[in-house]
Coordinates of C-alpha atoms and ligand atoms in Angstrom, one line a residue:
X1 CA -15.3 -36.4 23.0
X2 CA -15.5 -38.9 25.8
X3 CA -14.0 -37.6 29.0
X4 CA -13.2 -41.2 30.1
X5 CA -10.8 -41.6 27.1
X6 CA -8.6 -38.8 28.5
X7 CA -7.5 -40.9 31.4
X8 CA -5.5 -44.2 31.3
X9 CA -7.6 -47.2 32.3
X10 CA -4.9 -48.2 34.8
X11 CA -5.6 -45.0 36.9
X12 CA -7.8 -45.9 39.9
X13 CA -10.7 -43.6 40.8
X14 CA -10.4 -41.9 44.2
X15 CA -14.1 -42.7 45.1
X16 CA -16.3 -45.7 44.2
X17 CA -20.0 -45.9 45.1
X18 CA -21.2 -49.4 44.4
X19 CA -24.5 -51.0 45.6
X20 CA -25.0 -48.3 48.2
X21 CA -21.5 -48.8 49.7
X22 CA -18.7 -46.3 49.7
X23 CA -15.2 -47.4 48.8
X24 CA -12.3 -44.9 49.1
X25 CA -8.9 -45.5 47.6
X26 CA -6.4 -45.1 50.4
X27 CA -4.1 -42.4 48.9
X28 CA -1.7 -42.5 51.8
X29 CA -0.5 -45.9 50.4
X30 CA 0.1 -44.6 46.8
X31 CA 2.1 -45.0 44.7
X32 CA 3.2 -48.4 46.2
X33 CA -0.3 -50.0 46.3
X34 CA -3.8 -49.1 45.3
X35 CA -6.1 -50.4 48.0
X36 CA -9.8 -49.6 48.5
X37 CA -11.4 -49.4 52.0
X38 CA -15.1 -49.9 52.4
X39 CA -16.4 -47.1 54.7
X40 CA -18.6 -48.6 57.4
X41 CA -19.7 -45.6 59.4
X42 CA -19.4 -41.8 59.8
X43 CA -16.4 -42.1 62.2
X44 CA -14.5 -44.0 59.6
X45 CA -15.4 -41.5 56.8
X46 CA -14.4 -38.6 59.1
X47 CA -11.0 -40.3 59.8
X48 CA -10.4 -41.1 56.2
X49 CA -10.8 -37.5 55.3
X50 CA -8.7 -36.3 58.3
X51 CA -5.9 -38.7 57.5
X52 CA -5.9 -37.8 53.7
X53 CA -6.9 -41.3 52.6
X54 CA -9.3 -39.2 50.4
X55 CA -8.1 -35.7 49.8
X56 CA -8.3 -32.8 47.4
X57 CA -11.2 -30.3 47.7
X58 CA -13.8 -31.8 45.2
X59 CA -13.0 -35.4 46.3
X60 CA -13.7 -34.7 50.0
X61 CA -17.0 -33.1 49.2
X62 CA -18.1 -36.1 47.1
X63 CA -16.8 -38.6 49.6
X64 CA -18.6 -36.9 52.5
X65 CA -21.9 -36.8 50.5
X66 CA -21.7 -40.6 49.9
X67 CA -20.4 -41.1 53.4
X68 CA -23.5 -39.4 54.8
X69 CA -25.7 -41.7 52.7
X70 CA -23.9 -44.8 53.9
X71 CA -24.2 -43.6 57.6
X72 CA -27.9 -42.7 57.3
X73 CA -28.7 -46.1 55.9
X74 CA -28.5 -47.3 59.5
X75 CA -31.2 -44.8 60.6
X76 CA -34.0 -45.6 58.2
X77 CA -36.1 -47.0 61.0
X78 CA -36.3 -43.5 62.7
X79 CA -39.3 -41.3 62.3
X80 CA -38.9 -38.4 59.8
X81 CA -38.1 -35.7 62.4
X82 CA -35.4 -37.9 64.1
X83 CA -34.0 -39.0 60.8
X84 CA -33.5 -35.3 59.7
X85 CA -32.0 -34.4 63.1
X86 CA -29.6 -37.3 62.9
X87 CA -28.7 -36.3 59.3
X88 CA -27.9 -32.7 60.4
X89 CA -25.7 -34.0 63.2
X90 CA -23.8 -36.4 61.0
X91 CA -23.4 -33.8 58.2
X92 CA -22.0 -31.3 60.7
X93 CA -19.7 -34.0 62.1
X94 CA -18.3 -34.9 58.6
X95 CA -17.9 -31.2 57.8
X96 CA -15.7 -30.8 60.9
X97 CA -13.1 -33.2 59.5
X98 CA -11.1 -30.5 57.6
X99 CA -11.7 -26.8 57.7
X100 CA -10.1 -25.2 54.6
X101 CA -11.7 -26.7 51.5
X102 CA -15.2 -25.2 51.1
X103 CA -16.4 -28.2 49.1
X104 CA -17.0 -30.1 52.2
X105 CA -19.4 -27.5 53.7
X106 CA -20.9 -27.0 50.2
X107 CA -21.7 -30.7 49.8
X108 CA -23.1 -31.1 53.3
X109 CA -25.3 -28.0 52.8
X110 CA -26.6 -29.5 49.6
X111 CA -27.4 -32.8 51.3
X112 CA -29.2 -31.1 54.2
X113 CA -31.3 -29.0 51.8
X114 CA -32.2 -32.0 49.7
X115 CA -33.4 -34.0 52.7
X116 CA -35.4 -31.1 54.1
X117 CA -37.1 -30.3 50.8
X118 CA -37.9 -33.9 49.8
X119 CA -41.6 -33.3 49.0
X120 CA -42.7 -36.5 50.8
X121 CA -41.1 -36.8 54.2
X122 CA -41.4 -40.5 54.2
X123 CA -37.9 -41.7 55.4
X124 CA -37.4 -44.2 52.6
X125 CA -38.0 -41.4 50.1
X126 CA -35.8 -38.9 51.8
X127 CA -33.0 -41.5 51.9
X128 CA -33.4 -42.2 48.2
X129 CA -33.3 -38.4 47.5
X130 CA -30.1 -38.2 49.5
X131 CA -28.4 -40.9 47.4
X132 CA -29.6 -39.3 44.2
X133 CA -28.1 -35.9 45.4
X134 CA -24.7 -37.5 46.2
X135 CA -24.7 -39.1 42.8
X136 CA -25.6 -35.8 41.3
X137 CA -22.7 -34.0 43.1
X138 CA -20.4 -36.7 41.8
X139 CA -21.7 -36.5 38.2
X140 CA -21.6 -32.7 38.2
X141 CA -17.9 -32.8 39.2
X142 CA -17.1 -34.8 36.1
X143 CA -18.6 -32.0 34.0
X144 CA -17.0 -29.2 36.0
X145 CA -13.5 -30.8 35.4
X146 CA -14.3 -31.1 31.7
X147 CA -15.3 -27.4 31.6
X148 CA -12.0 -26.4 33.1
X149 CA -10.2 -28.7 30.7
X150 CA -11.8 -26.9 27.7
X151 CA -11.3 -23.4 29.2
X152 CA -7.7 -24.0 30.2
X153 CA -6.7 -25.8 27.0
X154 CA -5.9 -22.5 25.0
X155 CA -3.3 -21.6 27.6
X156 CA -1.2 -24.7 26.8
X157 CA 1.0 -24.2 23.7
X158 CA 3.4 -26.5 22.0
X159 CA 6.7 -27.1 23.8
X160 CA 5.9 -25.2 27.0
X161 CA 6.9 -26.2 30.5
X162 CA 4.2 -26.1 33.2
X163 CA 4.8 -26.2 36.9
X164 CA 2.2 -27.5 39.3
X165 CA 2.0 -27.9 43.1
X166 CA 0.4 -30.6 45.2
X167 CA -2.1 -32.8 43.5
X168 CA -5.0 -31.2 41.8
X169 CA -5.5 -34.2 39.6
X170 CA -7.8 -37.0 39.0
X171 CA -7.1 -38.3 42.5
X172 CA -8.4 -35.1 44.0
X173 CA -11.6 -35.1 42.0
X174 CA -14.1 -37.3 40.2
X175 CA -12.1 -37.7 37.0
X176 CA -9.9 -35.2 35.2
X177 CA -8.8 -33.1 38.1
X178 CA -8.7 -29.2 38.1
X179 CA -5.2 -28.1 37.3
X180 CA -4.5 -31.3 35.4
X181 CA -7.8 -31.2 33.4
X182 CA -6.4 -28.9 30.6
X183 CA -3.2 -31.0 30.6
X184 CA -5.1 -34.3 30.0
X185 CA -7.0 -32.6 27.2
X186 CA -3.9 -31.0 25.6
X187 CA -2.2 -34.4 25.8
X188 CA -5.1 -36.1 24.0
X189 CA -4.9 -33.5 21.3
X190 CA -1.3 -34.3 20.7
X191 CA 0.1 -30.9 21.9
X192 CA 3.7 -31.6 23.2
X193 CA 4.4 -30.0 26.7
X194 CA 6.4 -30.8 29.8
X195 CA 5.1 -30.8 33.4
X196 CA 7.2 -30.2 36.5
X197 CA 5.6 -31.4 39.8
X198 CA 6.7 -29.9 43.1
X199 CA 7.1 -32.8 45.5
X200 CA 5.0 -30.9 48.1
X201 CA 6.3 -31.4 51.6
X202 CA 5.3 -32.4 54.1
X203 CA 3.0 -35.1 52.7
X204 CA 4.4 -35.4 49.2
X205 CA 1.2 -35.2 47.2
X206 CA 3.2 -33.9 44.2
X207 CA 5.6 -36.8 44.3
X208 CA 3.3 -39.6 45.3
X209 CA 0.2 -38.6 43.4
X210 CA 0.7 -36.0 40.6
X211 CA 3.9 -37.6 39.3
X212 CA 2.3 -41.0 39.5
X213 CA -1.0 -40.1 37.7
X214 CA 0.6 -38.0 34.9
X215 CA 3.3 -40.7 34.4
X216 CA 0.6 -43.3 33.8
X217 CA -1.1 -41.0 31.4
X218 CA 2.1 -40.8 29.3
X219 CA 2.5 -37.0 30.0
X220 CA 6.1 -35.8 30.0
X221 CA 6.5 -35.3 33.8
X222 CA 9.5 -34.3 35.9
X223 CA 9.6 -34.4 39.7
X224 CA 11.4 -31.7 41.6
X225 CA 11.7 -30.8 45.3
X226 CA 9.9 -27.7 46.4
X227 CA 13.1 -25.7 46.8
X228 CA 14.1 -26.2 43.1
X229 CA 11.3 -24.2 41.5
X230 CA 13.1 -20.8 41.5
X231 CA 16.2 -22.5 39.9
X232 CA 14.1 -24.1 37.1
X233 CA 12.3 -20.8 36.5
X234 CA 15.7 -19.0 36.3
X235 CA 16.8 -21.6 33.7
X236 CA 13.7 -20.6 31.6
X237 CA 12.2 -24.1 31.8
X238 CA 8.8 -22.9 33.3
X239 CA 6.4 -21.0 31.0
X240 CA 3.3 -21.3 33.1
X241 CA 2.1 -22.4 36.6
X242 CA -1.3 -24.0 37.1
X243 CA -2.4 -25.1 40.6
X244 CA -5.7 -26.1 42.1
X245 CA -7.4 -24.5 45.1
X246 CA -9.3 -25.4 48.2
X247 CA -11.3 -22.2 48.5
X248 CA -11.6 -19.0 46.4
X249 CA -12.8 -16.0 48.4
X250 CA -15.2 -13.4 47.0
X251 CA -12.2 -11.1 46.0
X252 CA -10.4 -13.8 44.2
X253 CA -7.8 -14.7 46.9
X254 CA -7.1 -18.4 46.8
X255 CA -6.2 -20.9 49.5
X256 CA -4.2 -23.9 48.3
X257 CA -1.6 -26.4 49.5
X258 CA 1.1 -24.8 51.6
X259 CA 3.9 -23.5 49.3
X260 CA 1.5 -22.3 46.6
X261 CA 1.9 -18.6 47.8
X262 CA 5.7 -18.9 47.5
X263 CA 5.4 -20.4 43.9
X264 CA 3.1 -17.4 43.0
X265 CA 5.6 -14.9 44.3
X266 CA 8.4 -16.6 42.3
X267 CA 6.2 -16.6 39.2
X268 CA 5.6 -12.9 39.6
X269 CA 9.4 -12.3 39.9
X270 CA 10.2 -14.3 36.8
X271 CA 7.1 -12.9 34.9
X272 CA 5.6 -16.3 34.5
X273 CA 1.8 -16.6 34.2
X274 CA 0.3 -18.1 37.3
X275 CA -3.2 -19.7 36.9
X276 CA -5.5 -21.4 39.4
X277 CA -8.1 -23.9 38.2
X278 CA -11.3 -23.8 40.3
X279 CA -14.7 -25.4 39.9
X280 CA -17.8 -23.4 41.1
X281 CA -18.0 -25.8 44.1
X282 CA -14.7 -24.3 45.4
X283 CA -15.8 -20.7 45.1
X284 CA -17.0 -19.2 48.4
X285 CA -18.7 -15.8 47.9
X286 CA -19.6 -15.8 51.6
X287 CA -15.9 -15.5 52.5
X288 CA -14.9 -11.9 51.7
X289 CA -11.1 -12.3 51.5
X290 CA -8.3 -14.8 51.9
X291 CA -7.8 -13.6 55.5
X292 CA -11.2 -15.0 56.4
X293 CA -10.3 -18.6 55.1
X294 CA -9.6 -21.0 58.0
X295 CA -6.2 -22.6 57.6
X296 CA -5.9 -26.2 58.8
X297 CA -2.9 -26.8 61.2
X298 CA -1.9 -30.4 61.1
X299 CA 0.1 -32.7 63.4
X300 CA 3.7 -31.7 64.0
X301 CA 4.8 -35.3 63.3
X302 CA 4.2 -34.7 59.6
X303 CA 7.1 -32.2 59.7
X304 CA 9.4 -34.0 62.1
X305 CA 9.4 -37.3 60.2
X306 CA 9.5 -38.6 56.6
X307 CA 8.3 -42.1 55.7
X308 CA 8.2 -43.1 59.4
X309 CA 11.8 -42.0 60.0
X310 CA 12.4 -39.1 62.5
X311 CA 14.1 -36.2 60.8
X312 CA 14.2 -33.5 63.6
X313 CA 15.3 -33.3 67.2
X314 CA 12.9 -34.5 69.9
X315 CA 10.9 -31.7 71.4
X316 CA 11.5 -29.2 68.6
X317 CA 8.9 -26.5 68.1
X318 CA 7.0 -27.0 64.8
X319 CA 4.5 -25.2 62.7
X320 CA 2.5 -27.2 60.2
X321 CA -0.1 -25.1 58.3
X322 CA -1.5 -27.3 55.5
X323 CA -2.5 -24.4 53.3
X324 CA -1.6 -20.8 52.5
X325 CA -3.4 -18.0 50.8
X326 CA -2.3 -16.5 47.5
X327 CA -3.6 -12.9 47.1
X328 CA -5.5 -12.3 43.9
X329 CA -3.0 -9.7 42.6
X330 CA -0.6 -12.6 42.0
X331 CA -3.0 -14.4 39.8
X332 CA -2.9 -14.3 36.0
X333 CA -6.4 -15.8 36.0
X334 CA -8.9 -18.3 37.4
X335 CA -9.8 -21.2 35.1
X336 CA -13.4 -22.1 35.8
X337 CA -15.9 -24.3 34.1
X338 CA -17.7 -21.1 32.9
X339 CA -14.6 -19.5 31.4
X340 CA -11.3 -17.9 32.1
X341 CA -11.5 -15.0 34.6
X342 CA -8.7 -12.4 34.4
X343 CA -8.8 -9.4 36.7
X344 CA -11.8 -7.7 38.4
X345 CA -12.3 -10.9 40.4
X346 CA -14.8 -9.5 42.9
X347 CA -17.1 -8.3 40.1
X348 CA -16.7 -11.2 37.8
X349 CA -17.0 -13.9 40.5
X350 CA -20.2 -12.3 41.7
X351 CA -21.8 -11.9 38.3
X352 CA -20.8 -15.4 37.1
X353 CA -21.3 -17.4 40.3
X354 CA -23.5 -15.3 42.6
X355 CA -27.0 -16.6 43.3
Ligands
MRU401 O1 -4.2 -31.6 51.8 P1 -4.7 -32.0 50.4 O2 -4.0 -33.0 49.7 O3 -6.2 -32.3 50.5 O4 -4.6 -30.7 49.6 C1 -5.1 -30.6 48.3 C2 -4.8 -29.4 47.6 O5 -4.3 -28.4 48.1 C3 -5.3 -29.3 46.1 O6 -4.4 -28.5 45.4 C4 -6.7 -28.7 46.1 O7 -7.5 -29.4 47.0 C5 -7.3 -28.6 44.8 S1 -7.7 -30.2 44.3 C6 -8.5 -30.2 42.8

């Protein structure tokens, strides 16, 4: 089975690395227009991640890895020690763009380790090893998504309704997405099912991105506003929830887009299974519980306006946490590339993903 065939050709990739140049699809302009921006330096890459031009946990890790390569190309005339010092500094800088998704730190750590352990510390060789590592991170993500597709597939049965939140799709990863991976595979296998996408205020990743990509794939997709989920559940339209995640703590608590925790509580109330799809790159065994996950607080203007139009009084106090934490006791399971994990999260995550 070719993974490429699972996605429509019309769907643009979030990240392109061509002739040692990084191109990012500006997702803030979707679905109106698909425009790629070439990333010229580390400041631009940092800003593209911060502004959600590239977003979604796996995608920001991949983008930062390539972004580091693009930035370091300008420093190849340095001596080996200065090159490595500069690389550490730029990697830490890119890592500082967003705090919640662990993929960013994970990717930067891999890049630093690769550079330091390149057997021959000739700068040209270290730089080539860096590019190879970024390409490896990208290629591995394609396989991780495919693994989640296979392990989540048995959960999708004929005629069911699936609710998802935010965009944990192709646009958030290398190819198949995390939460959407089993959906793309089920669709290819001819299993009929319906998907409901929460619009996901304040930045509408569900409406602009998930609804758009699943519609292009020909999947039966219905868009709802976030406050409609309970009503649809009460009508018996939702049989399962699948979301992605930005970080899974060692005890199985998961951080994901703001609003996910509320959906999980609703699912518990209506006795609807609630699954989270997570690749190993998103599992952080160094973070003990969800309480230890840093939650990004974003600009108030994202809450006080919509599409450039002000929707709240001047000077109003605002909170804008971009993520929340769903405690592991609300999960029915974690869909990983190594299998479906249900219960005993601490033990199973450690035995399956510990070093
Ligand atoms: O702020 P965003 O758009 O980067 O948030 C993305 C999410 O919350 C996704 O659900 C998560 O990164 C999983 S993506 C496969």
